[in-house]
């Protein structure tokens, strides 16, 4: 049996994780059985939701198990196939593949991707989970109408950057909130947002109201906490708040507290809804059919922050929590 | 011109209002002009949402004006009519009529009611705003399915008691939260709730989980605050939270704080939506057609707390904030 490298989940973190929760080790790769594929990882996705899987808590995906490989979205090349429909050289995507340099998996765990539409790594981002998350959250919960104002937090991230670009494509005003002026520049100059706000500068409330002269109709929330508090105050009647993530809270060691917004939600008839993209699998084709032509035409741009080398996976994942990424954070093997 | 009694809004309260914000005075009643009716009030509604109108704040109805009559839902008898389609003796309902013993109003401000279906006061409650609020909030936001568990706070109130009865009619498990054992008895014995919980007793979390062995699918929230916190923790995946009122917060003198629930809402795909019944006027007929046969058949029972005498209006309204009412609080002139 071949020996391959694996990133093992070494210990559950409390609060902000550090490198000690990972261990790189060599493991034996079993031979492929009937119906299985042997894959070599090309691109690995790191995503904020993974922090949730590090806790031993009831959630929509089972927690990572200590001593086992971490897992996530991977674009891989088929090395050998014992499953019909797959041949060596095929490029496939699996949403939950183990963090190993090579892996043996059931063919049902992956699907082939079409590299003629976009570079393979895009299937981890704008044409993958994060792009679909942007599409479903904005369309199904946000229900944007032309002329409305859409505010996005974590706007320079993989999901937020696509939300803003879809909003612009649909004729909305798009305002992005991010953590630096450099990211703000990316929002307005590359992604076409109408305005960008750096939440690390003082006067967030005032700058938001200047950027949103007609109030806020949709708040696509990736971060939570005080940034969200500022936006909530400026929501219009019948505003919609897709709750996609709460990255500012993921490393909290005790339950976070803050303003109670329910009273405002009653008087302004506000809707807030959490969602998880894996519950929308039946809609992925629709989403990709919406996104792919826009990506191909350059109307939706994909920004990637790429770390080189399989061993960079821990550092790349940890970097999400200090906002090291612009756009989608990817590790290239 | 006739002199009539009026309850005047004397001063904006800060925090919990007391009798000093009201003034009873005599005012001159103008004669009815073309298109107007002269009415004598029979039943006056007092409702928690009125507290919001006492603040000088942007909301879905304009604030009460100091020095002017308060206003609310009134069932009245036509004394004289200068409008086609109305005759003396007709009984009408107006959702926003001034708190006067008699009043002159445009005929467009009222509609005739059918006293053969139910007693006139029911049009302020189970067949009026509060019944429709229960119906719309539960059906449109809650979307109950048979076998699901519906928890209602403020369950012994005008809205909550109808929510629980509709839920039972639809095959759900109905669990009501109220502020006394006496109200709890009303919930289970009169309204047919499966279980009642007194939030003034210790151990709310444990008693809730005992009453909801399959978790909570719908939380119809009338009260907010710590009672709601207890229910939020027990929400199931894909739970729905119609936000109808937040009576525990209405008299707060500073913005209330509490747990941030957005993280839980993401991981469990929870929907929370505030709503205001006046935005659903196009659905009132549908709601009444649903409710009226159930009321007539005794399947939905209406409980009323009736104060006798026009001058009791201030006391009745204030009583809502200490839970003095069981079911709908009404003042009979």
XYZ file of C-alpha atoms in Angstrom:
666
model
C 0.000 0.000 0.000
C 1.133 3.502 -0.851
C 2.019 5.919 1.950
C 0.431 9.401 1.575
C 0.433 12.561 3.645
C -2.600 13.424 5.759
C -3.626 16.445 7.857
C -5.009 14.931 11.025
C -7.334 16.680 13.462
C -5.161 16.403 16.572
C -7.266 18.136 19.249
C -10.480 20.139 19.631
C -9.679 23.837 20.038
C -11.202 26.141 22.636
C -11.574 29.624 21.221
C -9.276 30.672 18.387
C -7.535 27.561 17.025
C -3.785 27.463 16.418
C -1.383 25.099 14.678
C -1.430 22.667 17.602
C -4.784 21.255 16.543
C -3.262 19.835 13.356
C -0.776 17.035 12.804
C 0.783 16.120 9.473
C 1.421 12.423 9.203
C 1.950 9.584 6.771
C -0.862 7.090 6.393
C -1.297 3.984 4.284
C -3.606 4.434 1.306
C -5.841 1.378 0.786
C -6.193 0.034 -2.753
C -9.374 0.987 -4.597
C -12.158 -1.592 -4.405
C -14.947 -2.056 -6.919
C -16.838 1.256 -7.308
C -13.969 3.287 -5.925
C -11.532 5.805 -7.348
C -8.000 6.692 -6.480
C -7.494 10.430 -6.606
C -4.676 12.910 -6.315
C -5.673 16.224 -4.740
C -5.109 19.287 -6.926
C -6.895 22.083 -5.022
C -8.168 22.039 -1.461
C -10.785 24.404 -0.096
C -10.606 25.972 3.361
C -13.867 27.459 4.605
C -15.043 29.241 7.756
C -17.770 26.656 8.435
C -15.025 24.150 9.251
C -14.546 25.867 12.586
C -17.996 24.612 13.575
C -17.036 21.036 12.777
C -14.154 21.305 15.247
C -16.643 21.533 18.125
C -18.335 18.449 19.465
C -21.788 19.938 18.937
C -25.039 19.092 17.173
C -24.910 20.723 13.775
C -25.760 20.059 10.169
C -22.550 18.119 9.520
C -21.052 15.712 12.039
C -18.088 17.058 14.021
C -14.531 16.218 12.940
C -13.197 13.246 14.869
C -9.940 13.671 16.731
C -7.286 11.400 15.247
C -8.997 11.339 11.844
C -8.204 13.341 8.709
C -9.868 16.707 8.343
C -12.037 16.912 5.271
C -13.449 19.478 2.925
C -13.994 20.444 -0.671
C -11.280 19.078 -2.976
C -10.706 19.189 -6.718
C -8.763 16.080 -7.665
C -7.489 14.115 -10.622
C -8.453 10.503 -11.108
C -5.327 8.322 -10.992
C -7.094 5.020 -11.341
C -10.711 4.014 -11.534
C -12.701 0.946 -10.576
C -15.975 2.760 -11.218
C -17.821 3.086 -14.504
C -17.870 6.549 -16.014
C -14.522 7.638 -14.604
C -11.135 7.396 -16.304
C -7.626 8.356 -15.299
C -7.086 12.042 -16.004
C -10.694 13.033 -15.232
C -10.945 16.027 -12.927
C -13.516 15.663 -10.161
C -14.935 17.634 -7.260
C -15.842 16.220 -3.880
C -17.390 18.390 -1.182
C -16.188 16.219 1.712
C -12.922 14.529 0.813
C -10.169 13.751 3.313
C -7.174 16.041 3.544
C -4.691 13.590 2.045
C -2.315 14.065 -0.867
C -3.935 11.013 -2.463
C -7.141 9.310 -1.461
C -9.329 6.311 -2.206
C -13.011 7.193 -2.261
C -16.321 5.821 -3.540
C -17.138 7.285 -6.959
C -20.424 8.536 -5.451
C -18.440 10.989 -3.321
C -17.384 13.042 -6.345
C -18.632 14.434 -9.609
C -16.781 15.290 -12.808
C -16.262 18.951 -13.548
C -16.099 20.753 -16.855
C -12.728 22.465 -17.094
C -13.728 24.087 -20.391
C -15.984 26.544 -18.554
C -13.544 27.719 -15.926
C -10.280 26.773 -14.221
C -10.710 23.733 -11.946
C -10.213 25.695 -8.725
C -13.295 27.777 -9.533
C -15.372 24.709 -8.658
C -14.329 25.226 -5.042
C -15.328 28.898 -5.221
C -17.451 30.903 -7.590
C -18.797 27.781 -9.360
C -18.772 25.692 -6.198
C -20.011 25.866 -2.643
C -19.234 29.517 -2.050
C -20.717 30.789 -5.328
C -23.807 28.659 -4.826
C -24.085 29.901 -1.249
C -24.066 33.463 -2.546
C -26.634 32.644 -5.228
C -29.089 30.723 -3.034
C -28.865 33.049 -0.039
C -29.306 36.176 -2.095
C -31.995 34.870 -4.442
C -34.059 32.661 -2.150
C -33.902 34.605 1.095
C -32.856 38.062 -0.066
C -35.196 38.141 -3.088
C -33.542 41.238 -4.582
C -35.495 43.712 -6.680
C -33.821 46.228 -9.006
C -33.027 49.470 -7.246
C -32.829 47.932 -3.788
C -29.785 48.335 -1.560
C -27.867 45.178 -0.685
C -25.267 45.342 2.088
C -22.811 42.451 2.414
C -20.484 41.806 5.330
C -17.332 39.790 4.755
C -17.697 41.309 1.317
C -14.161 40.592 0.158
C -14.515 36.922 1.000
C -15.429 34.058 -1.285
C -19.169 34.312 -0.686
C -19.488 38.062 -0.140
C -17.674 39.043 -3.314
C -20.082 36.949 -5.390
C -23.147 38.270 -3.527
C -22.201 41.834 -4.419
C -21.553 41.007 -8.046
C -24.873 39.169 -8.433
C -26.632 42.108 -6.753
C -25.056 44.526 -9.227
C -25.967 42.261 -12.138
C -29.602 42.381 -10.951
C -29.664 46.172 -10.790
C -29.242 46.638 -7.044
C -26.977 49.020 -5.172
C -24.216 46.905 -3.599
C -22.380 48.069 -0.484
C -19.625 45.900 0.924
C -18.145 45.830 4.414
C -14.619 44.495 4.833
C -11.684 44.803 7.204
C -9.183 46.973 5.327
C -8.968 49.768 2.778
C -7.100 47.393 0.491
C -10.073 45.022 0.516
C -12.382 47.984 0.018
C -10.487 48.921 -3.114
C -10.871 45.376 -4.380
C -14.638 45.615 -3.802
C -15.171 48.819 -5.760
C -12.482 48.459 -8.408
C -12.544 44.744 -9.203
C -15.959 43.545 -8.085
C -17.921 46.683 -8.981
C -19.518 47.388 -5.601
C -20.998 50.897 -5.393
C -19.357 51.550 -2.050
C -17.045 49.845 0.401
C -16.764 50.361 4.143
C -13.785 49.445 6.321
C -15.221 48.334 9.649
C -11.901 48.914 11.372
C -12.246 52.674 10.911
C -14.400 54.667 13.367
C -17.846 56.026 12.485
C -19.319 52.863 11.008
C -22.920 54.015 11.544
C -22.399 57.313 9.752
C -20.446 55.832 6.895
C -23.106 53.168 6.421
C -25.910 55.711 6.253
C -23.930 57.756 3.744
C -23.347 54.677 1.622
C -27.014 53.652 1.896
C -29.043 56.842 1.373
C -32.218 54.798 0.849
C -31.620 52.469 3.790
C -30.877 48.757 3.536
C -33.259 46.286 1.927
C -31.087 43.173 2.082
C -28.297 42.468 4.541
C -26.317 39.386 3.559
C -24.525 38.528 6.776
C -21.288 36.573 6.832
C -19.771 37.928 10.024
C -22.270 38.784 12.808
C -21.409 40.770 15.912
C -20.988 44.539 15.980
C -20.709 44.924 12.217
C -24.130 43.351 11.891
C -25.517 45.507 14.697
C -24.604 48.592 12.704
C -26.416 47.326 9.622
C -29.496 46.114 11.494
C -30.223 49.661 12.673
C -30.493 50.831 9.086
C -32.789 48.117 7.769
C -35.875 49.224 5.888
C -39.405 47.973 6.333
C -39.661 44.452 4.859
C -35.873 44.013 4.814
C -34.459 40.502 4.414
C -31.389 39.184 6.237
C -29.882 35.967 4.851
C -27.667 34.601 7.631
C -24.830 32.829 5.896
C -22.123 32.892 8.522
C -21.058 34.515 11.768
C -17.301 34.327 11.482
C -16.707 36.988 14.143
C -18.334 34.637 16.666
C -16.921 31.257 15.692
C -14.050 31.393 18.131
C -16.039 32.796 21.050
C -15.437 30.824 24.228
C -18.757 31.820 25.796
C -22.153 32.475 24.219
C -22.000 35.951 22.654
C -24.459 38.633 23.706
C -25.589 41.800 22.004
C -28.628 43.898 21.187
C -31.950 42.120 20.936
C -33.204 42.881 17.422
C -36.543 41.112 17.652
C -38.424 44.299 18.572
C -37.098 46.100 15.502
C -37.871 43.038 13.409
C -41.520 43.255 14.467
C -41.979 46.972 13.863
C -40.229 46.818 10.493
C -41.497 43.395 9.352
C -37.959 42.082 8.935
C -37.129 38.527 7.897
C -33.930 36.802 9.043
C -33.077 33.297 7.944
C -30.121 31.032 8.481
C -29.277 28.629 5.700
C -26.843 25.890 4.811
C -25.958 25.311 1.205
C -25.913 21.534 1.482
C -29.687 21.571 1.931
C -30.067 23.019 -1.563
C -28.372 20.271 -3.584
C -31.406 20.030 -5.860
C -30.783 23.630 -6.902
C -27.041 23.407 -7.641
C -27.561 22.891 -11.358
C -29.783 25.971 -11.562
C -27.206 27.978 -9.640
C -24.325 26.895 -11.822
C -26.371 27.622 -14.940
C -26.893 31.136 -13.606
C -23.298 31.711 -12.542
C -21.250 29.983 -15.234
C -22.171 32.277 -18.164
C -21.567 35.346 -16.018
C -18.174 34.017 -14.968
C -17.296 33.080 -18.538
C -18.333 36.558 -19.743
C -16.222 38.196 -17.039
C -19.299 39.752 -15.429
C -18.617 37.885 -12.218
C -14.967 37.916 -11.311
C -13.359 35.366 -9.074
C -10.553 36.387 -6.776
C -8.500 33.643 -5.180
C -5.891 33.644 -2.477
C -3.794 30.580 -3.247
C -1.359 28.947 -0.847
C 1.087 26.565 -2.517
C 1.716 23.136 -1.056
C -0.435 20.568 0.722
C 1.299 21.294 4.044
C -0.055 24.869 3.914
C -3.597 23.681 4.638
C -3.522 24.371 8.416
C -2.085 27.860 7.952
C -4.583 28.686 5.204
C -7.540 27.580 7.325
C -6.336 29.551 10.356
C -5.807 32.581 8.112
C -9.536 32.833 7.454
C -10.115 33.902 11.045
C -7.785 36.863 10.731
C -9.113 37.822 7.289
C -5.924 36.853 5.437
C -7.884 35.925 2.328
C -9.198 38.055 -0.479
C -11.856 36.110 -2.297
C -11.660 32.340 -2.082
C -8.857 30.809 -0.032
C -7.426 27.791 -1.840
C -4.514 25.466 -1.245
C -2.828 24.150 -4.380
C -1.130 20.833 -3.811
C -72.609 70.472 19.089
C -72.794 67.522 21.476
C -70.187 67.176 24.210
C -68.659 63.696 24.493
C -65.986 62.104 26.677
C -62.517 61.519 25.252
C -59.393 59.745 26.537
C -56.573 62.097 25.634
C -52.908 61.136 25.331
C -51.505 63.562 27.919
C -47.771 62.808 27.859
C -45.279 60.366 26.325
C -44.196 57.779 28.912
C -40.641 56.727 29.597
C -40.548 53.059 30.575
C -43.652 51.534 32.095
C -46.570 53.948 31.598
C -48.920 54.889 34.419
C -52.238 56.706 34.683
C -50.567 60.108 34.345
C -50.230 59.700 30.592
C -54.012 59.768 30.159
C -56.533 62.568 30.648
C -60.301 62.144 30.464
C -61.960 65.246 29.082
C -65.074 66.521 27.398
C -64.788 67.521 23.774
C -67.247 68.882 21.265
C -68.418 66.343 18.685
C -68.699 67.891 15.204
C -71.828 67.161 13.181
C -71.516 64.499 10.481
C -70.789 65.839 7.000
C -71.634 64.106 3.728
C -70.022 60.657 3.693
C -69.657 60.545 7.472
C -71.247 58.552 10.253
C -71.972 59.354 13.829
C -71.189 56.395 16.048
C -71.572 55.383 19.665
C -68.787 53.146 20.932
C -69.904 49.753 22.235
C -66.631 47.847 22.725
C -63.091 49.216 22.747
C -59.981 47.152 22.178
C -56.761 47.623 24.150
C -53.693 46.011 22.601
C -49.999 45.734 23.469
C -48.903 47.328 20.167
C -50.345 50.624 21.437
C -47.304 50.993 23.687
C -45.202 51.443 20.546
C -47.412 54.267 19.330
C -46.699 56.139 22.558
C -43.073 56.584 21.516
C -42.097 59.254 19.025
C -40.399 56.698 16.776
C -40.517 55.513 13.177
C -42.867 52.572 13.050
C -45.609 51.092 10.941
C -48.286 53.342 12.418
C -47.696 56.997 13.230
C -47.104 57.794 16.906
C -49.961 59.047 19.061
C -49.945 62.827 19.274
C -49.881 64.384 22.719
C -53.087 66.321 23.313
C -55.070 64.197 20.860
C -57.398 61.277 21.540
C -55.861 57.844 21.710
C -57.266 55.515 19.099
C -57.709 51.829 18.510
C -60.105 49.116 17.444
C -63.726 49.936 18.298
C -67.042 48.194 17.685
C -69.711 50.880 17.462
C -73.357 51.411 16.641
C -74.403 53.835 13.932
C -76.478 56.641 15.451
C -76.938 58.625 12.286
C -75.630 58.226 8.768
C -74.822 60.596 5.918
C -73.184 57.770 3.950
C -74.881 55.340 1.606
C -75.056 51.761 2.803
C -75.186 52.595 6.511
C -78.295 53.019 8.645
C -78.891 53.799 12.291
C -78.616 50.620 14.306
C -75.925 49.070 12.100
C -72.995 47.662 14.047
C -69.577 48.528 12.611
C -65.908 47.902 13.306
C -63.123 50.438 12.885
C -59.507 49.495 13.504
C -58.371 53.045 14.307
C -61.230 54.995 15.880
C -60.735 57.703 18.503
C -61.305 56.869 22.131
C -64.492 58.900 22.498
C -67.893 57.837 23.799
C -69.343 59.040 20.488
C -67.467 59.943 17.346
C -67.955 61.334 13.855
C -65.932 59.450 11.264
C -65.803 58.919 7.494
C -67.748 55.812 6.515
C -64.542 54.526 4.896
C -63.004 54.164 8.366
C -65.367 51.348 9.316
C -67.016 48.216 7.993
C -70.245 46.538 8.973
C -70.005 43.333 10.961
C -72.233 40.300 10.999
C -73.535 39.827 14.522
C -75.253 36.577 13.511
C -71.891 34.781 13.410
C -70.573 35.860 16.771
C -71.051 38.475 19.495
C -69.927 41.946 18.333
C -66.940 42.074 20.680
C -65.456 39.019 18.923
C -64.663 41.308 15.993
C -62.050 42.970 18.194
C -60.580 39.594 19.118
C -60.874 36.137 17.669
C -62.620 37.387 14.486
C -60.686 40.651 14.439
C -57.120 41.870 14.592
C -55.902 39.424 17.208
C -57.466 36.331 15.630
C -56.190 37.358 12.209
C -52.746 38.007 13.678
C -52.727 34.473 15.050
C -53.913 33.041 11.740
C -51.515 34.922 9.447
C -48.460 34.562 11.683
C -48.969 30.857 12.236
C -49.982 29.951 8.691
C -47.768 32.244 6.612
C -44.597 32.290 8.683
C -45.005 29.233 10.881
C -46.302 26.954 8.087
C -47.372 24.203 10.507
C -47.375 20.559 9.506
C -49.325 17.880 11.399
C -47.260 16.357 14.180
C -45.009 19.367 14.609
C -44.562 21.066 17.976
C -45.739 24.670 18.263
C -44.687 26.688 21.300
C -46.505 29.953 21.988
C -45.454 32.628 24.453
C -48.082 34.965 25.862
C -50.246 31.922 25.284
C -53.144 33.029 27.466
C -53.424 36.336 25.629
C -55.719 37.267 22.778
C -53.328 36.198 20.028
C -51.567 33.322 21.767
C -54.748 31.517 22.776
C -55.918 31.468 19.153
C -52.498 30.356 17.867
C -52.584 27.313 20.124
C -56.127 26.405 19.141
C -55.392 26.681 15.405
C -52.253 24.577 15.928
C -54.304 21.879 17.655
C -56.937 22.014 14.911
C -54.147 21.377 12.366
C -52.823 18.346 14.223
C -49.823 19.926 15.949
C -48.665 19.591 19.509
C -49.369 22.954 21.211
C -47.366 24.087 24.217
C -48.226 27.410 25.837
C -46.107 29.611 28.079
C -47.902 32.010 30.428
C -47.302 33.813 33.702
C -49.385 31.881 36.228
C -50.725 28.436 37.008
C -54.228 29.826 36.668
C -53.490 30.852 33.091
C -51.854 27.480 32.499
C -55.058 25.769 33.572
C -56.990 27.930 31.113
C -54.606 26.850 28.349
C -54.959 23.128 28.882
C -58.557 22.933 30.110
C -60.310 25.554 27.996
C -58.103 26.028 24.944
C -56.930 22.438 24.617
C -53.146 23.016 24.675
C -51.190 19.806 25.253
C -49.058 21.419 27.934
C -48.698 24.728 29.726
C -45.613 26.224 31.342
C -45.570 28.952 33.991
C -42.495 31.036 33.269
C -42.526 32.435 36.798
C -41.590 29.046 38.210
C -37.912 27.935 38.174
C -36.547 25.352 35.751
C -37.989 26.755 32.544
C -35.436 24.955 30.334
C -36.145 21.557 31.841
C -39.891 21.972 31.830
C -39.795 23.089 28.216
C -37.789 20.080 27.115
C -40.174 17.778 28.986
C -43.145 19.431 27.297
C -41.439 19.264 23.876
C -39.899 15.791 23.637
C -39.411 16.223 19.885
C -38.007 19.753 20.124
C -39.720 22.878 18.832
C -40.645 23.376 15.182
C -42.520 26.662 15.473
C -42.087 29.293 18.153
C -44.798 31.933 17.959
C -43.296 34.757 19.983
C -45.441 37.385 21.680
C -43.143 38.310 24.551
C -39.414 38.211 23.765
C -36.667 38.355 26.397
C -35.656 35.460 28.600
C -38.736 33.391 27.878
C -37.824 33.464 24.208
C -34.193 32.641 24.981
C -35.323 29.436 26.641
C -37.346 28.403 23.603
C -34.683 29.356 21.055
C -32.280 26.815 22.567
C -34.724 24.015 21.828
C -35.520 24.881 18.224
C -35.214 22.112 15.689
C -33.510 22.262 12.320
C -35.670 24.331 9.933
C -37.692 25.843 12.794
C -39.789 28.946 12.120
C -40.202 31.846 14.542
C -43.057 34.262 13.763
C -42.283 37.414 15.749
C -45.622 38.885 16.667
C -44.785 40.963 19.723
C -42.141 41.552 22.365
C -44.271 42.721 25.260
C -41.572 42.027 27.848
C -39.426 44.684 26.142
C -41.964 47.392 25.337
C -41.316 49.358 28.498
C -37.536 49.025 28.453
C -35.807 52.375 28.948
C -32.624 51.300 27.187
C -32.059 48.959 24.254
C -32.334 45.424 25.586
C -29.458 42.986 25.202
C -29.334 39.225 25.308
C -27.866 36.184 23.619
C -27.008 36.486 19.936
C -29.033 33.761 18.238
C -27.768 34.279 14.703
C -25.121 31.563 15.005
C -27.714 28.998 16.041
C -29.993 30.223 13.283
C -27.279 29.451 10.723
C -26.398 25.976 11.985
C -30.064 24.992 12.340
C -31.433 26.834 9.269
C -33.905 28.793 11.390
C -36.257 31.429 10.011
C -37.396 34.396 12.132
C -39.799 36.976 10.771
C -41.496 39.986 12.247
C -44.921 40.853 10.907
C -47.667 43.399 11.298
C -51.230 42.380 10.650
C -52.179 45.606 8.904
C -49.962 44.623 5.984
C -52.185 41.613 5.327
C -55.515 43.380 4.743
C -55.954 41.519 1.452
C -56.016 38.268 3.423
C -58.522 39.244 6.130
C -61.461 37.683 4.329
C -59.602 34.392 3.980
C -58.668 34.507 7.661
C -62.197 35.193 8.799
C -63.537 32.437 6.552
C -61.093 30.065 8.257
C -61.804 31.230 11.792
C -65.548 31.950 11.808
C -66.785 28.367 11.278
C -64.378 27.099 13.942
C -65.582 29.746 16.367
C -69.227 29.023 15.562
C -68.642 25.279 16.046
C -66.950 25.916 19.389
C -63.641 24.496 18.133
C -61.918 27.795 18.752
C -62.956 29.340 22.029
C -62.696 33.014 22.757
C -61.879 34.176 26.249
C -62.432 37.837 27.057
C -61.486 39.964 30.006
C -64.083 42.731 29.977
C -63.803 45.992 31.894
C -67.080 47.859 32.211
C -67.234 51.584 31.500
C -65.517 53.885 29.010
C -63.407 55.437 31.779
C -61.774 52.040 32.396
C -59.818 52.271 29.131
C -56.559 53.579 30.674
C -56.566 50.952 33.432
C -57.355 48.177 30.958
C -54.514 49.199 28.646
C -52.015 49.435 31.513
C -53.194 46.037 32.760
C -51.826 44.365 29.632
C -48.280 45.062 30.789
C -48.777 43.214 34.042
C -50.642 40.345 32.396
C -54.014 41.200 33.954
C -55.887 39.836 30.953
C -56.882 36.322 30.079
C -57.675 36.193 26.397
C -58.751 39.437 24.774
C -58.901 42.551 26.928
C -62.006 44.580 26.049
C -63.659 47.660 27.480
C -67.444 47.724 27.260
C -68.809 51.236 27.204
